[in-house]
Structures are given as structure tokens and as C-alpha cells.
CSV table of C-alpha atoms in Angstrom, one decimal:
chain,number,residue,atom,x,y,z
A,1,GLN,CA,58.0,-15.4,9.1
A,2,GLU,CA,55.3,-17.9,10.2
A,3,LEU,CA,52.4,-16.2,8.3
A,4,TRP,CA,52.1,-19.1,6.0
A,5,ARG,CA,50.1,-20.8,8.7
A,6,PHE,CA,47.3,-18.3,8.2
A,7,ALA,CA,47.3,-18.1,4.4
A,8,ASP,CA,43.9,-20.0,4.3
A,9,LEU,CA,42.6,-18.6,7.5
A,10,GLU,CA,39.6,-16.9,6.0
A,11,ASN,CA,38.5,-20.2,4.5
A,12,MET,CA,39.2,-22.0,7.7
A,13,GLN,CA,37.0,-19.5,9.6
A,14,ARG,CA,34.1,-20.3,7.3
A,15,ILE,CA,34.4,-24.1,7.9
A,16,ALA,CA,36.0,-24.3,11.3
A,17,ARG,CA,33.1,-23.6,13.6
A,18,LEU,CA,31.9,-25.4,16.7
A,19,PHE,CA,28.1,-25.1,17.2
A,20,LEU,CA,26.3,-26.0,20.3
A,21,LEU,CA,22.8,-25.5,19.1
A,22,LEU,CA,20.1,-24.8,21.7
A,23,LEU,CA,16.3,-24.4,21.6
A,24,ALA,CA,14.1,-22.8,24.2
A,25,THR,CA,10.3,-22.9,24.6
A,26,GLN,CA,9.7,-19.9,26.7
A,27,ALA,CA,11.8,-17.3,24.9
A,28,ALA,CA,14.1,-17.2,21.8
A,29,VAL,CA,17.5,-18.5,22.8
A,30,GLN,CA,20.4,-16.2,22.2
A,31,ALA,CA,23.6,-17.5,20.7
A,32,PHE,CA,26.8,-17.0,22.7
A,33,PHE,CA,30.5,-17.7,22.2
A,34,ILE,CA,32.6,-20.0,24.3
A,35,ASP,CA,35.6,-18.4,22.5
A,36,ASN,CA,35.7,-16.5,19.2
A,37,PHE,CA,39.5,-16.6,19.1
A,38,LEU,CA,39.9,-13.0,18.3
A,39,SER,CA,42.5,-12.1,20.9
A,40,VAL,CA,44.2,-8.8,20.7
A,41,PRO,CA,47.2,-9.0,20.6
A,42,GLU,CA,48.0,-12.4,19.1
A,43,PHE,CA,48.4,-15.1,21.7
A,44,SER,CA,51.2,-17.7,21.2
A,45,THR,CA,53.1,-20.3,23.3
A,46,THR,CA,56.1,-22.3,22.1
A,47,VAL,CA,57.8,-25.3,23.8
A,48,SER,CA,60.9,-27.0,22.4
A,49,VAL,CA,63.5,-29.6,23.3
A,50,PRO,CA,65.7,-29.3,25.2
A,51,ASN,CA,64.6,-25.9,26.6
A,52,VAL,CA,60.9,-26.1,27.7
A,53,VAL,CA,58.6,-29.0,27.6
A,54,ASP,CA,55.5,-27.5,29.2
A,55,ALA,CA,54.1,-23.9,29.1
A,56,PHE,CA,51.0,-22.4,30.6
A,57,GLN,CA,49.4,-19.0,29.8
A,58,SER,CA,46.2,-17.5,31.1
A,59,VAL,CA,44.6,-14.7,29.1
A,60,GLY,CA,41.6,-12.5,29.9
A,61,GLU,CA,39.9,-10.7,27.1
A,62,THR,CA,40.6,-6.9,27.1
A,63,GLY,CA,40.8,-6.1,23.4
A,64,GLY,CA,37.1,-5.4,22.9
A,65,VAL,CA,36.6,-7.7,20.0
A,66,GLY,CA,37.3,-11.0,21.6
A,67,VAL,CA,34.7,-13.0,23.5
A,68,ILE,CA,35.7,-15.6,26.1
A,69,LEU,CA,33.2,-17.6,28.2
A,70,GLY,CA,33.8,-16.7,31.8
A,71,GLY,CA,36.2,-13.9,30.9
A,72,GLU,CA,39.3,-16.0,30.7
A,73,ARG,CA,40.9,-18.9,28.8
A,74,ASP,CA,43.8,-21.0,30.1
A,75,VAL,CA,46.1,-22.5,27.5
A,76,ARG,CA,48.7,-25.2,28.2
A,77,THR,CA,51.1,-26.4,25.5
A,78,SER,CA,53.2,-29.5,26.1
A,79,PHE,CA,55.9,-31.5,24.4
A,80,ILE,CA,55.4,-35.2,24.2
A,81,ASN,CA,58.1,-36.8,22.2
A,82,VAL,CA,60.6,-36.1,19.4
A,83,THR,CA,62.3,-38.4,16.9
A,84,LEU,CA,64.0,-35.8,14.8
A,85,PRO,CA,65.4,-33.1,17.0
A,86,PRO,CA,65.2,-30.2,17.5
A,87,GLY,CA,61.5,-30.6,18.3
A,88,LYS,CA,59.1,-27.7,18.7
A,89,VAL,CA,55.4,-27.4,19.5
A,90,GLU,CA,53.5,-24.1,19.1
A,91,THR,CA,50.0,-22.9,19.8
A,92,VAL,CA,48.7,-19.6,18.3
A,93,ILE,CA,45.3,-17.9,18.7
A,94,PHE,CA,44.7,-15.2,16.2
A,95,GLY,CA,42.1,-14.0,13.7
A,96,GLY,CA,39.3,-16.3,14.7
A,97,ALA,CA,41.2,-19.7,14.9
A,98,PHE,CA,43.2,-21.8,17.3
A,99,THR,CA,46.2,-23.5,15.7
A,100,LEU,CA,48.5,-26.2,17.2
A,101,SER,CA,51.5,-27.1,15.1
A,102,ALA,CA,54.6,-29.2,15.5
A,103,ASN,CA,57.7,-29.7,13.4
A,104,THR,CA,58.7,-32.9,11.7
A,105,GLY,CA,59.1,-35.9,14.0
A,106,THR,CA,57.6,-34.1,17.0
A,107,LEU,CA,54.6,-35.0,19.0
A,108,GLY,CA,52.9,-32.4,21.2
A,109,SER,CA,49.6,-31.6,22.9
A,110,ALA,CA,47.5,-28.5,23.8
A,111,GLU,CA,44.7,-27.9,26.3
A,112,ILE,CA,42.3,-25.0,26.5
A,113,VAL,CA,40.2,-24.5,29.6
A,114,TRP,CA,37.3,-22.2,30.2
A,115,ASP,CA,36.6,-22.1,33.9
A,116,GLY,CA,36.1,-18.5,34.9
A,117,GLN,CA,38.7,-15.8,35.9
A,118,ASP,CA,41.1,-17.6,38.3
A,119,THR,CA,44.5,-17.1,36.5
A,120,SER,CA,45.3,-20.6,37.7
A,121,GLY,CA,46.7,-23.7,35.9
A,122,ASN,CA,44.3,-25.9,37.8
A,123,ILE,CA,40.7,-26.3,36.6
A,124,ASN,CA,38.1,-24.6,38.7
A,125,PHE,CA,35.3,-27.1,38.0
A,126,ASN,CA,32.6,-24.6,39.3
A,127,GLY,CA,34.2,-21.5,37.8
A,128,ILE,CA,31.6,-20.5,35.1
A,129,GLN,CA,28.8,-18.6,36.8
A,130,PRO,CA,26.0,-18.6,36.1
A,131,PRO,CA,26.2,-22.1,34.5
A,132,VAL,CA,25.4,-22.5,30.8
A,133,ASP,CA,23.0,-24.9,29.2
A,134,LEU,CA,24.4,-26.9,26.3
A,135,THR,CA,21.2,-28.8,25.5
A,136,VAL,CA,17.9,-28.0,23.9
A,137,ARG,CA,15.6,-27.2,26.8
A,138,GLY,CA,17.4,-30.0,28.7
A,139,PHE,CA,15.7,-32.6,26.6
A,140,GLY,CA,18.9,-33.7,24.7
A,141,GLU,CA,17.6,-32.8,21.3
A,142,GLY,CA,20.2,-30.3,20.3
A,143,ILE,CA,23.2,-30.8,17.9
A,144,PHE,CA,26.8,-30.1,18.8
A,145,SER,CA,28.4,-29.4,15.4
A,146,THR,CA,32.1,-28.8,14.8
A,147,PHE,CA,34.3,-28.5,11.8
A,148,LEU,CA,37.9,-29.5,12.1
A,149,THR,CA,40.8,-29.6,9.7
A,150,ASP,CA,44.1,-31.4,9.5
A,151,LEU,CA,43.2,-33.7,12.5
A,152,GLN,CA,45.8,-36.4,13.0
A,153,ALA,CA,45.1,-36.8,16.7
A,154,GLU,CA,42.4,-37.1,19.2
A,155,LEU,CA,40.2,-34.1,20.0
A,156,ILE,CA,38.5,-34.5,23.4
A,157,ILE,CA,35.8,-32.1,24.6
A,158,THR,CA,35.0,-32.5,28.3
A,159,VAL,CA,32.3,-30.6,30.2
A,160,TYR,CA,31.8,-30.3,33.9
A,161,SER,CA,28.8,-29.5,36.1
A,162,GLY,CA,30.2,-28.4,39.5
A,163,SER,CA,32.9,-30.9,40.2
A,164,GLU,CA,35.6,-33.1,38.5
A,165,SER,CA,33.5,-36.2,39.1
A,166,GLU,CA,30.5,-34.6,37.3
A,167,ALA,CA,32.0,-34.8,33.8
A,168,SER,CA,31.1,-35.9,30.3
A,169,SER,CA,33.2,-36.1,27.3
A,170,PHE,CA,33.2,-36.8,23.6
A,171,THR,CA,36.2,-38.0,21.6
A,172,VAL,CA,36.9,-37.7,17.9
A,173,ALA,CA,39.9,-39.0,16.0
A,174,GLY,CA,40.6,-38.9,12.3
A,175,GLN,CA,42.6,-37.4,9.5
A,176,GLY,CA,41.9,-34.5,7.1
A,177,MET,CA,38.8,-32.4,7.5
A,178,ILE,CA,36.0,-33.8,9.7
A,179,ASP,CA,32.4,-32.6,9.8
A,180,LEU,CA,30.8,-33.6,13.1
A,181,ASN,CA,27.2,-33.6,14.1
A,182,ILE,CA,27.1,-34.6,17.8
A,183,LEU,CA,23.9,-34.9,19.9
A,184,PRO,CA,24.3,-34.1,23.6
A,185,ALA,CA,23.4,-37.7,24.2
A,186,HIS,CA,26.7,-38.6,22.6
A,187,PHE,CA,28.5,-37.1,25.6
A,188,LEU,CA,29.4,-39.9,27.9
A,189,GLY,CA,29.6,-39.2,31.6
A,190,THR,CA,27.7,-37.8,34.6
A,191,ALA,CA,27.7,-34.1,33.8
A,192,ASP,CA,24.4,-32.2,33.8
A,193,LEU,CA,24.5,-30.7,30.4
A,194,THR,CA,21.9,-28.1,31.3
A,195,ARG,CA,24.3,-26.5,33.9
A,196,ILE,CA,27.8,-26.6,32.7
A,197,THR,CA,30.4,-24.7,34.9
A,198,ALA,CA,33.7,-25.6,33.1
A,199,ILE,CA,34.8,-26.7,29.6
A,200,LYS,CA,38.0,-28.2,28.4
A,201,ALA,CA,39.2,-29.0,24.8
A,202,SER,CA,42.4,-31.0,24.4
A,203,VAL,CA,44.4,-32.2,21.4
A,204,ALA,CA,47.2,-34.7,21.6
A,205,ALA,CA,49.7,-36.5,19.4
A,206,VAL,CA,50.1,-33.9,16.6
A,207,ASN,CA,52.9,-34.9,14.3
A,208,SER,CA,54.3,-32.5,11.6
A,209,VAL,CA,50.9,-31.1,10.8
A,210,ASP,CA,48.7,-28.1,11.7
A,211,PHE,CA,45.5,-28.6,13.6
A,212,ARG,CA,43.0,-25.7,13.4
A,213,LEU,CA,39.8,-25.2,15.3
A,214,GLY,CA,37.4,-22.3,14.5
A,215,PRO,CA,35.4,-20.2,16.9
A,216,LEU,CA,33.4,-22.1,19.5
A,217,GLU,CA,29.8,-20.8,19.5
A,218,VAL,CA,26.7,-22.0,21.3
A,219,ARG,CA,23.6,-21.5,19.3
A,220,PRO,CA,20.0,-22.7,19.5
A,221,ASP,CA,19.1,-25.5,17.2
A,222,ILE,CA,17.0,-24.0,14.4
A,223,VAL,CA,13.9,-26.1,14.2
A,224,CYS,CA,11.1,-24.5,12.2
A,225,GLY,CA,7.8,-25.1,13.8
A,226,ASP,CA,8.9,-25.2,17.5
A,227,GLY,CA,7.4,-21.8,18.2
A,228,VAL,CA,10.8,-20.2,19.0
A,229,VAL,CA,12.3,-17.7,16.6
A,230,VAL,CA,16.1,-18.4,16.4
A,231,GLY,CA,18.9,-18.0,13.9
A,232,ASP,CA,17.8,-16.9,10.5
A,233,GLU,CA,14.2,-17.7,11.1
A,234,GLU,CA,12.0,-14.7,10.3
A,235,CYS,CA,9.1,-16.2,12.3
A,236,ASP,CA,8.0,-19.4,14.0
A,237,ASP,CA,4.3,-19.9,14.8
A,238,GLY,CA,4.7,-23.4,16.2
A,239,ASN,CA,3.7,-25.3,13.0
A,240,THR,CA,4.9,-26.0,9.5
A,241,ILE,CA,1.8,-24.9,7.7
A,242,SER,CA,2.1,-22.3,5.0
A,243,ASN,CA,-0.5,-19.6,4.3
A,244,ASP,CA,-1.0,-18.6,7.9
A,245,GLY,CA,1.4,-15.7,7.9
A,246,CYS,CA,4.5,-17.8,8.6
A,247,SER,CA,5.5,-20.3,6.0
A,248,SER,CA,6.5,-23.9,6.5
A,249,THR,CA,10.1,-22.8,6.3
A,250,CYS,CA,9.6,-20.1,8.9
A,251,VAL,CA,9.7,-17.2,6.4
A,252,LEU,CA,7.3,-14.3,6.9
A,253,GLU,CA,4.5,-14.4,4.4
A,254,PHE,CA,3.4,-11.1,3.1
A,255,CYS,CA,1.5,-9.5,0.3
A,256,GLY,CA,4.1,-9.0,-2.5
A,257,ASP,CA,6.2,-12.0,-1.8
A,258,GLY,CA,5.0,-13.6,-5.0
A,259,ILE,CA,3.2,-16.5,-3.2
A,260,LYS,CA,-0.6,-16.4,-3.1
A,261,GLN,CA,-1.7,-17.1,0.4
A,262,THR,CA,-5.2,-18.4,1.2
A,263,ASN,CA,-6.3,-15.0,2.4
A,264,GLU,CA,-5.0,-13.3,-0.7
A,265,GLU,CA,-6.8,-13.0,-4.0
A,266,CYS,CA,-3.6,-12.6,-5.9
A,267,ASP,CA,0.1,-11.9,-5.3
A,268,ASP,CA,2.2,-10.8,-8.2
A,269,GLY,CA,5.4,-10.2,-6.2
A,270,ASN,CA,5.6,-6.5,-6.5
A,271,SER,CA,4.3,-3.3,-5.0
A,272,ASN,CA,2.8,-1.9,-8.1
A,273,PRO,CA,-0.9,-1.3,-7.2
A,274,GLU,CA,-2.0,-0.7,-10.8
A,275,ASP,CA,-1.1,-4.0,-12.6
A,276,GLY,CA,-4.2,-6.0,-11.8
A,277,CYS,CA,-3.2,-7.0,-8.3
A,278,ASN,CA,-3.1,-4.1,-5.7
A,279,ASN,CA,-0.9,-3.6,-2.7
A,280,SER,CA,-3.5,-5.5,-0.5
A,281,CYS,CA,-3.2,-8.5,-2.8
A,282,GLU,CA,-6.7,-8.0,-4.0
A,283,ILE,CA,-7.6,-8.4,-7.7
A,284,ILE,CA,-8.4,-4.9,-8.9
A,285,THR,CA,-12.2,-5.0,-9.3
A,286,CYS,CA,-14.5,-2.1,-9.8
A,287,GLY,CA,-16.8,-2.0,-6.8
A,288,ASN,CA,-14.3,-3.1,-4.1
A,289,GLY,CA,-14.4,0.3,-2.5
A,290,ILE,CA,-10.7,1.0,-3.3
A,291,VAL,CA,-9.8,3.6,-6.0
A,292,GLU,CA,-7.1,2.3,-8.2
A,293,ILE,CA,-5.4,5.5,-9.2
A,294,THR,CA,-4.6,4.9,-12.8
A,295,THR,CA,-7.6,2.8,-13.8
A,296,GLU,CA,-10.5,4.2,-11.8
A,297,GLN,CA,-11.8,7.6,-11.2
A,298,CYS,CA,-13.9,6.5,-8.2
A,299,ASP,CA,-15.0,3.3,-6.5
A,300,ASP,CA,-18.1,3.5,-4.2
A,301,GLY,CA,-18.0,-0.1,-3.2
A,302,ASN,CA,-20.9,-1.3,-5.4
A,303,THR,CA,-21.8,-1.9,-9.0
A,304,ILE,CA,-24.9,0.2,-9.0
A,305,ALA,CA,-25.2,2.5,-12.0
A,306,ASN,CA,-26.1,6.2,-11.9
A,307,ASP,CA,-25.4,6.7,-8.2
A,308,GLY,CA,-22.6,9.1,-8.8
A,309,CYS,CA,-20.0,6.5,-9.7
A,310,THR,CA,-20.8,4.1,-12.5
A,311,ASN,CA,-18.3,1.5,-13.6
A,312,CYS,CA,-15.8,3.3,-11.5
A,313,VAL,CA,-16.1,6.5,-13.6
A,314,TRP,CA,-17.7,9.6,-12.2
A,315,ASP,CA,-21.2,10.3,-13.4
A,316,PHE,CA,-21.6,13.8,-14.9
A,317,CYS,CA,-24.1,15.9,-16.7
A,318,GLY,CA,-23.9,15.0,-20.4
A,319,ASP,CA,-22.8,11.4,-20.0
A,320,GLY,CA,-26.2,10.2,-21.3
A,321,ALA,CA,-27.2,8.5,-18.0
A,322,VAL,CA,-29.6,10.1,-15.5
A,323,ASN,CA,-27.7,10.2,-12.2
A,324,ASN,CA,-30.4,10.5,-9.6
A,325,ASN,CA,-28.0,10.6,-6.7
A,326,GLY,CA,-26.6,13.6,-8.4
A,327,THR,CA,-30.1,15.1,-8.7
A,328,GLU,CA,-30.1,15.0,-12.5
A,329,GLU,CA,-33.6,15.2,-13.9
A,330,CYS,CA,-32.5,14.2,-17.4
A,331,ASP,CA,-29.3,13.5,-19.3
A,332,ASP,CA,-29.5,13.6,-23.1
A,333,GLY,CA,-25.7,13.0,-23.6
A,334,ASN,CA,-24.9,16.6,-24.6
A,335,LEU,CA,-24.5,20.0,-23.2
A,336,ASN,CA,-26.9,21.6,-25.6
A,337,ASP,CA,-29.0,24.1,-23.7
A,338,PHE,CA,-31.6,24.4,-26.4
A,339,ASP,CA,-33.1,20.9,-26.4
A,340,SER,CA,-35.5,19.2,-23.9
A,341,CYS,CA,-32.7,18.8,-21.3
A,342,SER,CA,-30.6,21.7,-20.1
A,343,ASN,CA,-26.9,21.7,-19.8
A,344,LEU,CA,-27.5,21.4,-16.0
A,345,CYS,CA,-29.3,18.2,-16.7
A,346,LYS,CA,-32.6,19.7,-15.6
A,347,ALA,CA,-35.7,18.9,-17.6
A,348,ILE,CA,-37.0,21.9,-19.5
A,349,VAL,CA,-40.4,22.8,-17.8
A,350,CYS,CA,-42.4,25.6,-19.0
A,351,GLY,CA,-43.7,27.6,-16.0
A,352,ASN,CA,-40.8,27.1,-13.6
A,353,GLY,CA,-39.8,30.7,-13.9
A,354,VAL,CA,-36.5,29.9,-15.6
A,355,ARG,CA,-36.0,30.7,-19.2
A,356,GLU,CA,-34.5,27.6,-20.6
A,357,ALA,CA,-33.6,26.0,-24.0
A,358,LYS,CA,-36.0,27.2,-26.7
A,359,GLU,CA,-38.2,29.1,-24.3
A,360,GLU,CA,-38.8,32.7,-25.3
A,361,CYS,CA,-40.1,33.5,-21.9
A,362,ASP,CA,-41.1,31.8,-18.6
A,363,ASP,CA,-43.2,33.8,-16.2
A,364,GLY,CA,-43.5,31.0,-13.7
A,365,ASN,CA,-47.1,30.1,-14.4
A,366,ALA,CA,-49.2,28.2,-16.9
A,367,ILE,CA,-51.7,31.0,-17.5
A,368,ASP,CA,-52.2,31.9,-21.2
A,369,ASN,CA,-52.7,35.4,-22.6
A,370,ASP,CA,-50.7,37.1,-19.9
A,371,GLY,CA,-47.8,38.0,-22.2
A,372,CYS,CA,-46.2,34.6,-22.0
A,373,SER,CA,-48.2,31.6,-23.1
A,374,ASP,CA,-46.6,28.1,-23.3
A,375,CYS,CA,-43.3,29.9,-22.7
A,376,LYS,CA,-43.7,31.8,-26.0
A,377,ARG,CA,-44.2,35.5,-26.0
A,378,ASP,CA,-47.7,36.6,-26.9
A,379,PHE,CA,-47.8,38.9,-29.9
A,380,CYS,CA,-50.3,40.7,-32.0
A,381,GLY,CA,-51.3,38.4,-34.7
A,382,ASP,CA,-51.1,35.1,-32.8
A,383,PHE,CA,-54.9,34.6,-32.7
A,384,ILE,CA,-54.8,35.0,-28.9
A,385,ILE,CA,-56.2,38.1,-27.3
A,386,ASN,CA,-53.5,39.1,-24.8
A,387,ALA,CA,-55.3,41.0,-22.2
A,388,ALA,CA,-52.1,41.8,-20.4
A,389,GLY,CA,-50.7,43.3,-23.6
A,390,LEU,CA,-53.9,45.4,-23.9
A,391,GLU,CA,-55.0,43.6,-27.0
A,392,THR,CA,-58.8,44.0,-27.6
A,393,CYS,CA,-58.7,41.6,-30.6
A,394,ASP,CA,-56.4,39.3,-32.4
A,395,ASP,CA,-57.4,38.0,-35.9
A,396,GLY,CA,-54.1,36.3,-36.6
A,397,ASN,CA,-52.7,39.0,-38.8
A,398,LYS,CA,-51.4,42.6,-38.7
A,399,MET,CA,-53.6,44.0,-41.4
A,400,ASP,CA,-55.6,47.2,-40.8
A,401,GLY,CA,-59.1,47.7,-42.0
A,402,ASP,CA,-60.4,44.2,-41.3
A,403,GLY,CA,-62.0,44.9,-38.0
A,404,CYS,CA,-58.9,44.3,-35.9
A,405,SER,CA,-56.1,46.6,-36.5
A,406,SER,CA,-52.4,45.8,-37.0
A,407,LYS,CA,-52.1,46.7,-33.3
A,408,CYS,CA,-54.8,44.3,-32.3
A,409,GLN,CA,-57.3,46.9,-31.5
A,410,ILE,CA,-60.9,46.7,-32.5
A,411,GLU,CA,-61.5,49.1,-35.4
A,412,PHE,CA,-64.4,51.5,-35.1
A,413,CYS,CA,-65.9,54.5,-36.9
A,414,GLY,CA,-63.8,57.4,-35.9
A,415,ASP,CA,-60.5,55.6,-35.5
A,416,SER,CA,-59.1,57.1,-38.7
A,417,VAL,CA,-58.9,53.6,-40.3
A,418,VAL,CA,-61.4,52.7,-43.0
A,419,ASN,CA,-62.7,49.4,-42.0
A,420,ASN,CA,-64.1,47.7,-45.1
A,421,ASN,CA,-65.2,44.7,-43.1
A,422,ARG,CA,-67.6,47.0,-41.4
A,423,ARG,CA,-68.5,48.6,-44.7
A,424,GLU,CA,-67.1,52.0,-43.8
A,425,GLU,CA,-66.9,54.3,-46.7
A,426,CYS,CA,-64.8,56.7,-44.9
A,427,ASP,CA,-63.8,57.3,-41.3
A,428,TYR,CA,-64.8,60.2,-39.4
A,429,ASN,CA,-62.1,61.2,-36.9
A,430,ALA,CA,-62.2,63.6,-34.0
A,431,TYR,CA,-61.4,66.4,-36.4
A,432,GLY,CA,-64.1,65.5,-38.8
A,433,GLU,CA,-63.6,64.8,-42.5
A,434,ALA,CA,-65.4,66.6,-45.3
A,435,GLY,CA,-67.9,64.4,-46.9
A,436,CYS,CA,-67.8,61.7,-44.1
A,437,SER,CA,-70.6,61.4,-41.7
A,438,ARG,CA,-70.4,60.3,-38.2
A,439,ASP,CA,-71.5,56.8,-39.2
A,440,CYS,CA,-68.6,56.7,-41.7
A,441,ARG,CA,-70.7,57.2,-44.8
A,442,ARG,CA,-69.9,59.4,-47.7
A,443,TYR,CA,-72.1,62.4,-48.5
A,444,SER,CA,-71.9,65.2,-51.1
A,445,THR,CA,-70.6,68.5,-50.1
A,446,THR,CA,-72.2,70.2,-53.2
A,447,PRO,CA,-75.4,72.1,-52.3
A,448,GLN,CA,-78.5,70.3,-53.6
A,449,PRO,CA,-81.9,71.8,-54.6
A,450,ARG,CA,-84.5,71.9,-51.9
A,451,VAL,CA,-87.1,69.3,-52.2
A,452,SER,CA,-90.0,69.3,-49.9
A,453,THR,CA,-91.7,66.0,-49.3
A,454,PRO,CA,-94.7,66.0,-47.3
A,455,VAL,CA,-94.6,63.6,-44.4
A,456,LEU,CA,-97.6,62.7,-42.5
A,457,ASN,CA,-97.6,63.7,-39.0
A,458,ASN,CA,-94.1,65.2,-39.4
A,459,PRO,CA,-93.1,66.9,-36.2
A,460,PHE,CA,-90.6,69.0,-38.0
A,461,PRO,CA,-92.3,70.1,-41.2
A,462,SER,CA,-89.8,72.8,-42.0
A,463,HIS,CA,-86.7,70.4,-41.5
A,464,ASP,CA,-84.5,70.1,-44.6
A,465,TRP,CA,-83.1,66.5,-44.5
A,466,ASN,CA,-80.3,67.5,-46.9
A,467,GLU,CA,-78.8,69.7,-44.4
């Protein structure tokens, strides 16, 4: 029936926080709770007139979710005065908040002590062991921040360092919601704030109103540039200079964060390597040695042409550029194998023993008249006597009867071919021909009358020359 008191608890948890912010130089300081007010089960104490005017309860944390500095909290609730009986004062710890309430016309007080596990109503001034440091490296630079709501009384925070006499306190009074920022130097007293062994928070003179206090948490003060990573800092390199890997606001700088650092050529805020700025925050440039998948076929780290990768495109036979690294001898921009450059980008060379392009033959030498001259086949009628082809003549044609036959053989009397250039009248072959002498002259086969012509000194006087 009293749940109305926690209707705005979630909001109170967000604003009702007590921070003791610490810094450390040697290592990152870890935050810790004095009390997160998450007791299980709910803690409550009630005093009323005329029954009870003072109540004490000591609670150790066993619920698993609550955190209490020293392992135990001692709570004392007291009745001070009442003008409109019946008077009632109640303290409740639940859901991350400490609440002290009193009904109309009633004044009361509450005291919470953290002094270790002693289950005693008396303060053990040396009970928290080991002691805790509530300052920043002991230099008094930290901030003790607390948010209170519905304060119509004094809130006194007292800390002890070993004894009752070594105490320091801070007092705040006001009404409504108070936002406090308290330096350790504001604590008045003799306590050594670097070794606190007991803590007490007390509230007095609450009249017809609820007082709420959120979780008490000690945290390091977050100062970007002190060299210590704390809180929500992603980094802290001991300075507030950007472009050195850790920004001036202690946020990690990286390629892809959209901020161009001094060691970056670009930063477009994404991880797309093909949009002009790659994943190394380098401007995509042909010749940087990095193959940009969608825009480059290759990248050999230079801008030299015809070395296998030109303008970040693979050199190839037929691209019109002679790629010497690829051992091209020529490149005429096509794959026509019948011009001066073969489809293997080799120069057509007569005499290399490879029949290429328009070559009719290639016998691996530059010797003419051996059957293949100037990479053209020798033939009868080419004006070249091809000894290898057994030509004995070549008059540039394939006509018989002109001294060189159609087979490029010298014509002679008796070859059965009438050679007019040699003035043959006939051709006496091996079988003879009637009327054709052995010197390929015609003679009559009709008997002629004998005519005897005296010849002086004729050794054959009886010889008939017509025979």
C-alpha cells in the first residue's frame, strides 16, 4: 500500500547518484560502490509515537545483486518530534534508492554507517579494510558529485581515517532537487581522504516529505589527457591533441571514423574500399601497390608502362603496346596471325624455322634456292634455279620448247621435245624417229639417185653421203 513512494523511482535512479570521482596515474582506477541500495529482500525500519522512538538494523549483503562497502551497512532511524500525532518515521532501501519519510507534523532522522562487518550500533572507525581513497591520487583534484531530491533538511557526509578524531565532513541543506559538485577540499576536518576506514551519511529534520538518495558510487574523475583511461574514455594518451590516434576528447581515432587524420590521405567514414578512399584511408591511386578490386586489374606499385601492368590494367598480346617484361617482340593491336606480328606477339622473322603469318615455308635458314627462299616455296618458273629441287634451268615460265622445259629441265636433242630456240626441226628420241637425224634435223626417207662427186683426197671414195 506504500508503493506510491517508488512510482518515480526509475527517474530518481537516473538523477540520484553520489559520485566520488577518482583519478590514478599508475593504472586506470576502477569504480566501486559504497552502496548501490539493491538489497534483497527490501529493507525497512519504522519508528512511531508512542511505541518506538529509535530503531537500529544491521544488514549484510547476501542477495547477490547488492554491493555494500565493507560487506555491511548499519541503519538507525529515530523519531525527533511530532506536532500532529500519531507521528511515524520510516526508512526504506529498495530498488537502488534510500528513502526517508515522515508523516505530517513529524520530524525524524536517519543514519547510515559503513564501517565493516561488526553488527554493532557503534561506529568502528577503523572497520573498512583495506582503506579506500576518496581523492584523485591524493592531490585533492577529484569531484564528489551527488544528486538529491526533496531535501528539506541537512545531509551530512562524514568520513573517518582510523579514529573518531580523524574525521572530515561536508554539510548541505536546501529544498527541492539539489545538484552538488564537491571537491575533496570542501570536506572540513582532519581525516586523510586517501585512506578512509568508515563513512557515515545522516539526514535530520524531515517534515512531511520524502528524501531520496541514489546509489553511492566512487568513480575516478574523467579527465581527458591525464594518461589514464577511465569511465567512457576509449583512450587517453596524456594529451588533448587530435590526429595522434587518440582524439582531444579521448576517442579512438581510426580509419573509417570520417575524420581525416594527419597520417591519412582521406577518410570517408565507411569501409567501402572501392569508393575513392580505401580501407587504409589512402586515396585510390594507380601505382600504390594495392589492387583495388573493382577498378584495377593489377597494381605493381609504379606508373611504368609496358612492364606487365600498365595504368593498372594487365598488359596482353594484342593491346597495341609492346610489353617487354612479358617478352613481347611486337604488338600490332590485333591477333591476326598473318601480318608482321604474330598472335603470340612475336615478330615474323623469315629463317627462324617457324612458319608464321604469310610465310609459305621456313626452313630455318637464309639460303636461297634450297626449296624455300625468303620463306616462299621455290617453284619451276620463278626464275631461280632450285638445285635442291633438281632444277637445271628456270626461265620464268612453264613452256616447253624454249630451251628450258615446263619442268625446269634443260632441253636437248633427244628429249622428245622439239626445242625451237635451239632450231630443232625434230627430236630424235631413244627409239629414233623416221626422218629425224641424231642432230634433230629432218631428212627425206625417199630413196634419191646416186650422185658421185669426186672429192680430192677422199679417203672413202666409194661412200654414198646420201645413205
